[in-house]
Coordinates of C-alpha atoms and ligand atoms in Angstrom, one line a residue:
M4 CA -25.4 17.2 41.6
D5 CA -27.0 14.9 38.5
S6 CA -28.0 11.6 39.4
F7 CA -28.1 8.6 37.2
D8 CA -28.2 4.7 37.7
Y9 CA -24.9 4.1 35.4
I10 CA -21.9 6.9 34.7
V11 CA -20.2 5.9 31.7
V12 CA -16.9 7.6 31.5
G13 CA -15.5 7.6 28.0
A14 CA -17.4 7.1 25.0
G15 CA -14.7 4.7 22.9
T16 CA -15.3 1.4 21.2
A17 CA -16.3 -0.5 24.4
G18 CA -17.8 2.8 26.2
S19 CA -20.4 3.5 23.3
V20 CA -21.6 -0.1 23.1
V21 CA -21.9 -0.2 27.2
A22 CA -24.2 3.0 26.7
G23 CA -25.7 1.3 24.2
R24 CA -26.8 -1.7 26.3
L25 CA -27.4 -0.3 29.1
S26 CA -30.2 2.1 28.0
D27 CA -31.3 -0.7 25.6
S28 CA -34.3 -1.1 28.2
G29 CA -35.4 2.5 28.3
R30 CA -35.4 2.4 32.5
N31 CA -31.9 2.6 33.2
R32 CA -30.9 6.8 33.6
V33 CA -27.3 6.9 31.9
L34 CA -24.9 9.4 31.6
V35 CA -22.0 9.3 29.3
V36 CA -19.2 11.6 29.4
E37 CA -16.3 12.1 27.0
A38 CA -13.5 14.1 26.3
G39 CA -13.5 14.5 22.4
G40 CA -16.5 15.8 20.7
S41 CA -18.7 14.7 17.8
D42 CA -17.6 12.2 15.4
N43 CA -20.1 13.5 12.2
T44 CA -17.1 14.6 10.4
F45 CA -15.9 13.6 6.8
W46 CA -12.8 12.0 7.4
I47 CA -14.2 9.9 10.0
R48 CA -16.7 8.8 8.0
V49 CA -14.8 8.1 4.9
P50 CA -12.4 4.9 5.8
I51 CA -9.2 6.7 4.0
G52 CA -9.8 9.7 6.3
Y53 CA -7.4 7.5 8.6
G54 CA -4.6 9.6 7.4
R55 CA -5.7 12.8 8.4
T56 CA -7.1 11.7 11.7
F57 CA -4.1 9.8 12.8
V58 CA -2.5 13.6 13.6
D59 CA -5.6 15.6 14.1
P60 CA -5.3 16.8 17.9
K61 CA -9.3 17.8 17.3
V62 CA -10.3 14.1 17.4
N63 CA -6.7 12.7 18.8
W64 CA -5.1 12.5 22.3
M65 CA -1.4 12.2 20.3
Y66 CA 0.5 10.5 22.9
E67 CA 4.1 10.2 22.8
T68 CA 6.0 7.4 24.9
E69 CA 8.8 7.8 27.0
P70 CA 12.3 7.1 25.6
D71 CA 12.8 3.4 25.4
A72 CA 15.9 1.5 25.9
A73 CA 15.2 -1.2 23.2
T74 CA 14.3 1.0 20.3
M75 CA 17.6 3.1 20.6
G76 CA 15.7 6.0 23.0
R77 CA 13.3 6.9 20.8
S78 CA 9.7 8.3 22.1
A79 CA 7.2 6.6 20.1
Y80 CA 3.8 8.4 18.7
W81 CA 0.7 6.7 20.2
P82 CA -2.3 7.7 18.6
R83 CA -5.6 7.4 20.5
G84 CA -9.6 8.6 19.8
K85 CA -10.7 11.5 22.0
V86 CA -14.1 11.5 20.0
L87 CA -17.1 9.8 20.4
G88 CA -16.5 6.4 19.2
G89 CA -13.0 7.0 20.4
S90 CA -9.9 5.2 19.1
G91 CA -13.0 3.0 16.9
S92 CA -13.2 6.4 15.2
I93 CA -9.8 6.9 13.7
N94 CA -8.5 3.3 13.5
A95 CA -7.4 1.4 10.3
L96 CA -10.9 -0.9 10.1
V97 CA -9.5 -4.0 10.0
Y98 CA -11.7 -6.4 11.6
M99 CA -10.0 -9.4 14.1
R100 CA -11.1 -11.3 17.1
G101 CA -8.2 -12.8 17.6
L102 CA -7.5 -16.7 17.9
P103 CA -9.0 -19.0 20.1
H104 CA -6.2 -19.7 22.4
D105 CA -5.8 -16.6 23.2
Y106 CA -9.1 -16.7 25.2
D107 CA -8.4 -20.2 26.7
D108 CA -5.4 -18.7 27.7
W109 CA -7.2 -15.7 29.9
A110 CA -9.4 -18.1 31.0
R111 CA -6.4 -20.1 32.5
D112 CA -4.9 -17.4 33.9
G113 CA -7.4 -16.6 36.1
A114 CA -10.1 -14.8 33.8
T115 CA -12.9 -17.3 34.5
G116 CA -15.5 -17.4 32.0
W117 CA -13.7 -15.6 29.5
G118 CA -12.6 -18.9 27.5
W119 CA -13.0 -18.7 23.7
N120 CA -16.6 -20.7 24.2
D121 CA -17.7 -18.0 26.5
V122 CA -16.8 -14.9 24.5
L123 CA -18.2 -16.5 21.1
P124 CA -21.5 -15.5 21.9
Y125 CA -20.8 -11.9 22.5
F126 CA -18.7 -11.5 18.8
R127 CA -21.4 -13.1 17.3
K128 CA -24.0 -11.2 19.3
F129 CA -22.6 -7.9 17.5
E130 CA -22.0 -9.2 14.3
D131 CA -23.9 -8.5 11.0
H132 CA -21.4 -10.4 9.0
C133 CA -21.4 -10.0 5.5
W134 CA -22.1 -14.0 4.7
G135 CA -24.6 -14.5 7.1
A136 CA -25.1 -16.2 10.3
S137 CA -23.0 -19.6 10.9
N138 CA -21.7 -21.3 13.9
L139 CA -18.6 -19.0 13.7
H140 CA -20.8 -15.7 12.8
G141 CA -23.2 -13.3 13.9
S142 CA -25.8 -11.8 11.4
G143 CA -27.9 -8.5 12.1
G144 CA -25.9 -7.4 15.2
P145 CA -25.3 -3.8 14.9
I146 CA -21.8 -4.0 13.6
R147 CA -21.6 -4.7 9.9
I148 CA -18.2 -6.7 9.0
T149 CA -17.2 -6.2 5.3
D150 CA -15.6 -8.6 2.4
V151 CA -13.3 -6.2 0.2
S152 CA -11.6 -9.0 -1.4
A153 CA -13.2 -8.5 -4.8
A154 CA -12.2 -4.9 -4.7
C155 CA -8.6 -5.3 -3.5
H156 CA -5.5 -4.4 -5.8
P157 CA -4.0 -6.9 -8.3
L158 CA -0.6 -6.7 -6.1
V159 CA -2.3 -8.2 -2.8
R160 CA -2.4 -11.8 -5.4
N161 CA 1.2 -11.7 -5.8
Y162 CA 1.8 -11.4 -2.0
L163 CA -0.5 -14.5 -1.6
D164 CA 1.0 -16.2 -4.1
A165 CA 4.2 -15.7 -2.7
A166 CA 3.0 -16.7 0.8
R167 CA 1.6 -20.1 -0.4
S168 CA 4.6 -21.0 -2.7
L169 CA 6.9 -21.0 0.9
G170 CA 4.2 -23.2 2.0
Y171 CA 1.4 -20.7 4.0
G172 CA -2.0 -21.9 3.5
E173 CA -4.4 -19.4 2.2
T174 CA -7.6 -18.8 4.2
R175 CA -10.5 -16.8 3.8
D176 CA -11.4 -15.5 7.0
F177 CA -9.3 -14.5 9.6
N178 CA -12.1 -15.4 11.7
G179 CA -13.6 -18.4 10.4
D180 CA -12.6 -22.0 11.2
Q181 CA -9.1 -22.1 9.7
P182 CA -7.7 -18.6 11.3
E183 CA -3.9 -19.7 10.1
G184 CA -2.5 -18.8 6.7
V185 CA -2.5 -15.7 4.2
G186 CA -5.7 -13.6 3.3
I187 CA -7.5 -10.9 3.0
Y188 CA -8.5 -8.4 5.8
Q189 CA -12.2 -7.7 6.5
I190 CA -12.8 -4.3 7.3
L191 CA -15.7 -2.7 9.5
T192 CA -17.5 -0.6 6.9
R193 CA -21.1 -0.3 5.9
N194 CA -22.1 1.0 2.2
G195 CA -18.6 2.4 2.0
F196 CA -18.6 4.7 5.4
R197 CA -16.5 3.6 8.5
E198 CA -18.7 1.4 10.7
S199 CA -17.8 2.5 14.2
T200 CA -19.5 1.7 17.8
S201 CA -20.4 5.1 18.0
Y202 CA -22.5 4.7 15.4
A203 CA -24.0 1.1 15.8
Y204 CA -24.7 1.8 19.3
L205 CA -24.1 5.3 20.3
H206 CA -26.2 7.6 18.1
P207 CA -29.4 5.3 18.2
A208 CA -29.0 5.3 22.3
M209 CA -29.2 9.4 21.8
K210 CA -32.4 9.3 20.8
R211 CA -33.5 7.5 24.1
A212 CA -34.8 9.6 26.9
N213 CA -32.9 7.6 29.3
V214 CA -29.6 8.4 27.8
E215 CA -27.5 12.1 28.3
V216 CA -24.2 12.2 26.3
R217 CA -21.9 15.4 27.2
T218 CA -19.0 15.7 24.9
H219 CA -15.9 17.9 25.5
C220 CA -16.4 17.1 29.1
H221 CA -13.0 15.9 30.8
V222 CA -13.4 13.3 33.5
L223 CA -11.1 14.2 36.5
K224 CA -11.5 12.1 39.2
I225 CA -13.9 9.1 40.5
L226 CA -15.7 10.1 43.4
C227 CA -15.4 7.9 46.2
S228 CA -16.9 7.3 49.8
G229 CA -17.3 4.5 52.1
G230 CA -15.1 1.7 50.2
R231 CA -17.8 2.9 47.1
A232 CA -17.1 5.1 43.9
T233 CA -20.3 7.1 44.1
G234 CA -20.0 9.5 40.7
I235 CA -17.5 11.4 38.8
R236 CA -16.2 15.1 39.0
Y237 CA -15.7 16.5 35.4
R238 CA -14.6 19.7 33.8
D239 CA -17.4 20.8 31.2
P240 CA -16.7 22.5 27.8
S241 CA -17.2 26.1 29.8
G242 CA -14.2 25.1 32.0
A243 CA -16.7 24.7 35.0
V244 CA -16.0 21.8 37.6
V245 CA -19.2 19.8 37.6
E246 CA -20.0 16.5 39.6
A247 CA -22.8 14.2 39.1
S248 CA -23.7 10.7 40.8
A249 CA -24.4 7.1 39.8
A250 CA -26.5 5.2 42.0
K251 CA -25.7 1.7 40.7
S252 CA -22.2 1.8 39.0
V253 CA -19.5 4.0 37.2
V254 CA -18.4 2.3 34.2
L255 CA -14.7 3.4 33.5
C256 CA -14.3 2.8 29.5
G257 CA -11.3 5.4 28.9
G258 CA -9.2 2.8 27.1
A259 CA -5.7 1.5 28.3
I260 CA -4.1 4.6 28.8
N261 CA -6.5 6.9 30.4
S262 CA -8.5 4.5 32.6
P263 CA -5.6 4.0 34.5
Q264 CA -4.4 7.3 34.5
L265 CA -8.0 8.2 36.0
L266 CA -7.6 5.5 38.3
Q267 CA -4.3 6.8 39.7
L268 CA -5.4 10.5 39.4
S269 CA -8.7 9.1 42.0
G270 CA -6.6 7.6 44.7
I271 CA -6.9 3.9 43.2
G272 CA -3.3 2.6 42.6
P273 CA 0.1 2.0 43.6
R274 CA 0.5 3.2 47.3
A275 CA 4.2 4.7 46.9
L276 CA 2.9 6.5 43.5
L277 CA 0.0 8.3 45.3
D278 CA 2.4 8.9 48.2
K279 CA 4.9 10.6 46.2
L280 CA 2.5 12.8 44.0
G281 CA 0.4 13.9 47.8
I282 CA -2.7 11.8 45.8
A283 CA -5.0 11.1 49.1
P284 CA -5.3 7.1 48.8
V285 CA -8.3 5.3 48.4
L286 CA -7.2 1.9 47.6
D287 CA -3.9 0.7 47.0
A288 CA -4.2 -1.1 44.2
P289 CA -0.4 -2.1 43.0
A290 CA -1.2 -3.3 39.5
V291 CA -3.3 -0.1 38.3
G292 CA -1.2 0.8 35.0
R293 CA 1.2 -1.8 35.2
N294 CA 1.4 -5.1 32.7
L295 CA 0.8 -2.9 29.3
Q296 CA 1.1 -4.7 26.5
D297 CA 1.2 -3.5 22.8
H298 CA 2.2 -5.2 18.6
L299 CA 5.3 -3.4 17.5
N300 CA 5.5 -3.5 14.0
I301 CA 7.8 -2.8 11.5
S302 CA 7.8 -2.1 7.3
Y303 CA 9.8 -3.3 4.8
F304 CA 9.4 -0.7 1.7
Y305 CA 9.6 -2.1 -1.9
R306 CA 10.2 -0.1 -5.1
S307 CA 7.6 -2.2 -7.7
K308 CA 8.4 -2.7 -11.3
V309 CA 4.4 -2.7 -11.9
R310 CA 1.9 -0.2 -11.1
T311 CA 0.9 0.3 -7.1
L312 CA -1.9 2.3 -5.0
N313 CA 0.6 5.1 -5.3
N314 CA 0.2 5.5 -8.9
E315 CA -3.7 5.8 -8.4
L316 CA -3.5 8.3 -6.1
Y317 CA 0.0 10.5 -5.9
P318 CA -1.4 12.5 -9.0
W319 CA -3.8 15.3 -8.4
Y320 CA -6.2 13.6 -11.1
G321 CA -5.9 10.1 -9.4
K322 CA -7.1 11.8 -6.1
L323 CA -10.0 13.4 -8.2
W324 CA -10.6 10.5 -9.9
A325 CA -10.8 8.4 -6.9
G326 CA -12.4 11.1 -4.8
M327 CA -15.4 11.4 -7.5
R328 CA -15.7 7.4 -7.7
Y329 CA -16.1 7.5 -3.9
V330 CA -18.7 10.3 -3.7
L331 CA -20.6 8.6 -6.7
T332 CA -20.3 4.8 -6.0
R333 CA -18.6 4.6 -2.4
T334 CA -16.3 2.1 -3.5
G335 CA -12.8 2.1 -4.8
P336 CA -9.5 2.9 -2.6
L337 CA -11.2 5.7 -0.5
S338 CA -13.9 2.6 0.9
M339 CA -10.8 0.5 2.1
S340 CA -8.4 0.3 4.9
V341 CA -4.8 0.7 4.0
N342 CA -3.7 -2.6 4.9
Q343 CA -5.5 -5.0 2.2
G344 CA -3.4 -8.5 2.3
G345 CA -2.9 -10.0 5.9
G346 CA -1.7 -12.9 7.6
F347 CA -1.6 -15.2 10.9
V348 CA 1.4 -17.4 10.4
R349 CA 4.3 -19.5 12.2
S350 CA 8.0 -18.2 11.8
D351 CA 9.0 -21.6 12.2
L352 CA 7.9 -25.3 12.2
N353 CA 8.4 -25.3 15.9
Q354 CA 6.0 -22.5 16.9
P355 CA 2.9 -24.3 18.5
V356 CA 0.5 -21.5 17.0
P357 CA 0.9 -18.6 14.7
N358 CA 3.2 -16.0 16.2
L359 CA 3.5 -13.7 13.5
Q360 CA 0.8 -10.9 12.3
L361 CA 1.5 -10.2 8.5
Y362 CA 0.1 -6.8 6.4
F363 CA 0.5 -6.3 2.7
N364 CA 0.0 -2.5 1.6
P365 CA -0.1 -2.0 -1.9
A366 CA 0.7 1.6 -1.3
S367 CA 4.1 3.3 0.4
Y368 CA 4.7 6.4 1.9
T369 CA 8.3 7.2 2.7
T370 CA 8.4 10.5 1.4
S371 CA 5.3 11.9 3.2
P372 CA 6.1 14.2 6.4
S373 CA 6.6 13.4 9.9
N374 CA 6.0 9.5 9.0
T375 CA 2.5 9.9 9.1
R376 CA 0.3 7.3 7.4
K377 CA -0.8 9.7 4.6
M378 CA -2.6 7.0 1.9
L379 CA -3.9 10.2 0.3
N380 CA -0.2 11.3 -0.2
P381 CA 1.5 8.3 -1.3
D382 CA 4.8 8.2 -2.7
P383 CA 5.5 9.5 -6.3
F384 CA 6.5 6.4 -7.3
A385 CA 5.4 2.9 -7.7
A386 CA 5.7 1.1 -4.1
F387 CA 4.5 -1.3 -2.0
L388 CA 5.0 -2.5 1.8
L389 CA 5.2 -5.3 4.0
S390 CA 5.0 -5.8 7.4
F391 CA 4.7 -7.7 10.2
N392 CA 4.5 -7.7 14.4
S393 CA 4.8 -10.8 16.9
C394 CA 0.8 -12.0 18.3
R395 CA 1.6 -12.4 21.2
P396 CA 4.8 -10.5 22.8
T397 CA 5.8 -11.1 26.4
S398 CA 7.4 -7.7 26.6
R399 CA 5.3 -5.6 29.4
G400 CA 5.3 -2.2 29.9
H401 CA 3.8 0.1 32.5
I402 CA 1.5 3.9 33.0
E403 CA 1.9 5.8 35.7
I404 CA 0.7 9.8 36.1
R405 CA 3.7 12.3 36.4
S406 CA 1.5 14.4 38.7
A407 CA -1.8 15.2 40.4
D408 CA -2.9 17.3 37.7
P409 CA -5.8 15.6 35.6
M410 CA -4.7 17.8 32.5
A411 CA -1.2 16.5 32.2
P412 CA -0.4 13.2 30.2
P413 CA 0.5 10.3 31.7
A414 CA 3.9 9.0 31.3
I415 CA 3.8 5.7 29.0
H416 CA 6.8 3.3 29.5
P417 CA 6.1 0.5 26.5
N418 CA 9.3 -1.4 27.5
Y419 CA 9.4 -3.1 24.0
L420 CA 11.7 -6.0 23.4
S421 CA 12.6 -6.5 26.9
T422 CA 12.2 -10.3 26.7
D423 CA 14.9 -13.0 24.7
K424 CA 11.8 -14.4 23.0
D425 CA 10.3 -11.3 21.4
V426 CA 13.8 -10.0 20.1
A427 CA 14.3 -13.8 18.5
E428 CA 10.8 -13.1 17.4
A429 CA 11.5 -10.1 15.9
L430 CA 14.1 -11.8 14.0
G431 CA 12.1 -14.4 12.7
G432 CA 9.8 -11.9 11.1
I433 CA 12.5 -10.2 9.5
H434 CA 13.5 -13.0 8.2
L435 CA 10.2 -14.4 6.8
L436 CA 9.6 -10.6 5.1
R437 CA 12.9 -11.1 3.3
R438 CA 12.0 -14.7 2.5
L439 CA 8.2 -13.4 1.4
A440 CA 10.0 -10.7 -0.9
A441 CA 12.2 -13.4 -2.5
A442 CA 9.5 -15.6 -3.7
A443 CA 9.2 -15.7 -7.5
P444 CA 5.3 -14.0 -7.4
L445 CA 6.9 -10.9 -5.4
A446 CA 10.5 -11.1 -6.7
E447 CA 9.4 -10.7 -9.8
V448 CA 7.7 -7.2 -9.9
I449 CA 10.5 -5.7 -7.1
E450 CA 12.8 -3.3 -8.4
T451 CA 14.5 -2.8 -5.3
E452 CA 14.0 -3.0 -1.4
M453 CA 14.0 0.6 -0.7
I454 CA 14.2 0.0 3.0
P455 CA 16.3 -1.2 5.0
G456 CA 17.9 -1.8 1.6
E457 CA 19.6 -5.2 0.7
A458 CA 23.0 -3.9 2.4
K459 CA 21.4 -5.0 5.7
Q460 CA 22.2 -8.8 5.8
T461 CA 23.3 -10.0 9.0
D462 CA 21.0 -10.7 12.0
E463 CA 23.1 -8.0 13.8
E464 CA 22.5 -5.2 11.2
L465 CA 18.6 -6.4 10.6
L466 CA 17.7 -6.2 14.3
Q467 CA 19.4 -3.1 14.7
D468 CA 17.2 -1.5 12.2
F469 CA 14.2 -3.0 13.8
R470 CA 15.1 -1.1 17.1
Q471 CA 15.8 2.2 14.6
R472 CA 12.2 2.1 12.6
S473 CA 10.0 -0.3 15.0
G474 CA 6.7 1.4 15.9
T475 CA 3.1 0.6 17.7
V476 CA 0.5 -0.9 15.5
Y477 CA -1.9 0.6 18.2
H478 CA -2.8 -1.8 20.4
P479 CA -1.8 -1.2 23.8
T480 CA -3.8 -3.1 26.5
C481 CA -3.9 -5.0 29.7
T482 CA -3.1 -2.2 32.1
C483 CA -6.5 -2.6 34.0
R484 CA -6.4 -6.6 33.5
I485 CA -8.7 -9.2 34.9
G486 CA -7.3 -11.7 37.4
A487 CA -8.3 -13.2 40.3
D488 CA -5.5 -11.5 42.5
A489 CA -5.9 -8.0 43.8
R490 CA -1.6 -7.8 43.9
T491 CA -1.2 -8.7 40.2
S492 CA -4.8 -7.7 38.6
V493 CA -7.2 -4.6 38.8
V494 CA -10.6 -5.7 38.1
D495 CA -12.0 -9.6 38.7
P496 CA -13.7 -11.7 36.1
R497 CA -16.8 -9.6 36.3
L498 CA -15.0 -6.4 35.8
R499 CA -15.6 -4.7 39.4
V500 CA -12.2 -3.0 40.5
H501 CA -11.0 -5.4 43.5
G502 CA -11.6 -4.1 46.9
L503 CA -14.2 -1.4 45.9
D504 CA -18.2 -1.2 45.0
G505 CA -19.6 0.9 42.3
L506 CA -16.9 0.5 40.2
R507 CA -15.9 -1.5 36.8
V508 CA -13.9 -1.3 34.2
V509 CA -15.0 -1.8 30.4
D510 CA -12.4 -1.4 27.8
A511 CA -9.1 -2.8 26.6
S512 CA -7.4 -2.2 29.8
V513 CA -9.1 -5.2 31.2
F514 CA -7.3 -7.8 28.8
P515 CA -5.3 -9.8 30.6
T516 CA -2.9 -10.5 27.6
V517 CA -2.8 -8.8 24.2
T518 CA -4.9 -11.2 21.7
S519 CA -3.0 -12.2 18.6
G520 CA -4.4 -9.8 16.2
N521 CA -6.0 -6.4 16.2
T522 CA -7.9 -5.1 19.1
N523 CA -10.7 -3.5 18.1
A524 CA -13.4 -6.5 17.8
P525 CA -11.8 -7.8 20.9
S526 CA -12.7 -4.7 22.6
I527 CA -16.1 -4.7 21.2
M528 CA -16.7 -7.6 23.0
V529 CA -15.6 -7.0 25.8
G530 CA -18.4 -3.8 26.2
E531 CA -21.0 -6.6 25.1
K532 CA -20.1 -9.1 28.0
G533 CA -19.1 -6.6 30.4
S534 CA -22.9 -5.0 30.1
A535 CA -24.4 -7.8 30.2
M536 CA -22.4 -8.4 33.5
L537 CA -23.7 -5.4 35.0
L538 CA -27.2 -5.9 33.8
E539 CA -27.4 -9.5 35.1
D540 CA -25.8 -7.8 38.7
L541 CA -27.3 -4.8 39.3
G542 CA -30.1 -3.8 35.9
Ligands
FAD613 C1 -4.6 4.9 14.4 C2 -5.3 3.6 14.9 C3 -5.5 2.5 14.4 C4 -6.2 1.2 14.7 N1 -5.9 0.4 13.9 C5 -6.9 -0.6 14.1 C6 -7.6 -2.0 13.4 O1 -7.3 -1.5 12.1 N2 -8.1 -2.9 13.5 C7 -8.5 -2.6 15.3 O2 -9.0 -3.9 15.6 N3 -8.0 -2.3 16.1 C8 -6.9 -1.3 15.8 N4 -6.5 -0.1 16.4 C9 -7.0 -0.2 17.9 C10 -8.5 -0.2 18.6 O3 -8.9 0.8 17.8 C11 -8.5 -0.1 20.4 O4 -7.8 -1.4 20.4 C12 -9.8 0.2 20.5 O5 -10.5 1.6 19.9 C13 -9.8 0.5 22.0 O6 -11.3 0.5 22.9 P1 -11.1 0.5 24.0 O7 -13.1 1.3 24.2 O8 -10.7 0.2 24.9 O9 -10.6 2.7 24.3 P2 -10.9 4.0 23.2 O10 -11.9 3.8 21.9 O11 -9.7 4.8 22.7 O12 -12.1 4.9 23.8 C14 -11.6 5.3 25.2 C15 -12.6 6.8 25.3 O13 -12.7 7.6 26.4 C16 -12.4 8.6 26.2 N5 -11.7 9.1 27.4 C17 -10.3 8.7 28.0 N6 -10.2 9.5 28.9 C18 -11.2 10.5 29.4 C19 -11.5 11.4 30.5 N7 -10.3 11.5 31.5 N8 -12.8 11.8 30.4 C20 -14.0 11.7 29.3 N9 -13.6 10.9 28.2 C21 -12.2 10.4 28.4 C22 -11.5 8.6 24.9 O14 -11.6 9.9 24.5 C23 -12.0 7.6 24.1 O15 -13.2 8.3 23.1 C24 -6.1 1.1 15.8 C25 -5.9 2.3 16.9 C26 -5.5 3.4 16.8 C27 -5.3 4.7 17.2

């Protein structure tokens, strides 16, 4: 059996950081095992390739949730990256750290050492921020953060002015000292290419003699003996089942769906579930797979009186021009995220903190087949969209394996809209979108509200539409959450699995609660802080 100091399971957003940092010194022997393959492909490197990888089974786990009562019994499509860089190789590139109180709430709820002042140094450590170093930003770190405000579509200005006319402030930097307001999203790109933790940390690490990365290798089980994780069993590309051992630690970085799945398959999970499926129990860990949180979003589509990105990208000559521009200058719509305008706002004055995240996209794709986000295949007429989600939903779902078969996808129960607060906030967001669209700077360019359409007016109709059309913004988290109590959390504040030695979880599954914004930057931070803890404790 091969033996290493550390085995990193999953080379996604956090796993790539962990592999890079653990191997930095050149001393630790690190094995990285990833179910997907190389990320050196055109559609991953080009930002707008998001529309392609969104539904590409070669790089995507393409999960379907269980039917969810509150969303009219619908199953939802949940893409997750299955490739080096993980979901960070297929995401929409928005750079958002979350709001400082998110982390102070983490610390207050038992994640000691994870308050805002504790995590800020790790955000600064990985940042190579376009505006240089400040007390809130880092410079010279591995991850490039780009300001695309100068390249945004002119309609974004109408959106910002509409929000201002309603009394919302404008901010230059959602990750700066004034996160509240509307503004333009910074994105993770470098010289027009996608910036992922794989390219920033893992590819450099792969040049070191002490790192081995095995792709197309699906981890089947974490091996445990005498109260300790000792290694892993995985299926290699030939189909052979292979084992490897870890002298210091197995570090599980499979993400919020696969990390709890792998723990349960390994006998670390709720005892009743293990017994039901005939899995030999290693540890009764009732919180594994529980506490699932996600952001539930809805888009409102508007037919426009003026040109939108659709006019540029729909015609074949527009695609050709955008492609040539990208190839020659690495600029233009292909170098951007689909989301340009954004916001962190309060739905009403009674909210103590921003409770809604907004998106303005100067394109639309209502006629794309199978409702995919095909930016390269937008509607053949001028249109744009506005969307929102609650920042901190209180509904919690769960994930559990259906059988002992490690290749079978787990059952995902989102349990959206299961609290009154979440339902009320959905309604608050809907009314805000309608108010934005009615404000002069947007109203004067809107021909008509295409979806849901002006016929829907009562709260009942609008909520019904929300239940029918809302969907994930791809932020599942919290299924192996940090906490002090082994009955309600999976890892302790140093990311050690409660009750077992030699096993840590370092990915978005450890968030105690979902952060107010997008979850990639917080996952990078978890990778940085988790690696620092590993090196302090075992290095
Ligand atoms: C379509 C989409 C759009 C998004 N847009 C944004 C955005 O604009 N901004 C933002 O901040 N966030 C965004 N996100 C969310 C963000 O990308 C994720 O929160 C983040 O990448 C999670 O990181 P992670 O390390 O927890 O998991 P991942 O990055 O998903 O990594 C998990 C890795 O583990 C591997 N793995 C899993 N199981 C096994 C196994 N059994 N054996 C071997 N390997 C395994 C996976 O293949 C994967 O590579 C988006 C996500 C998606 C899917």
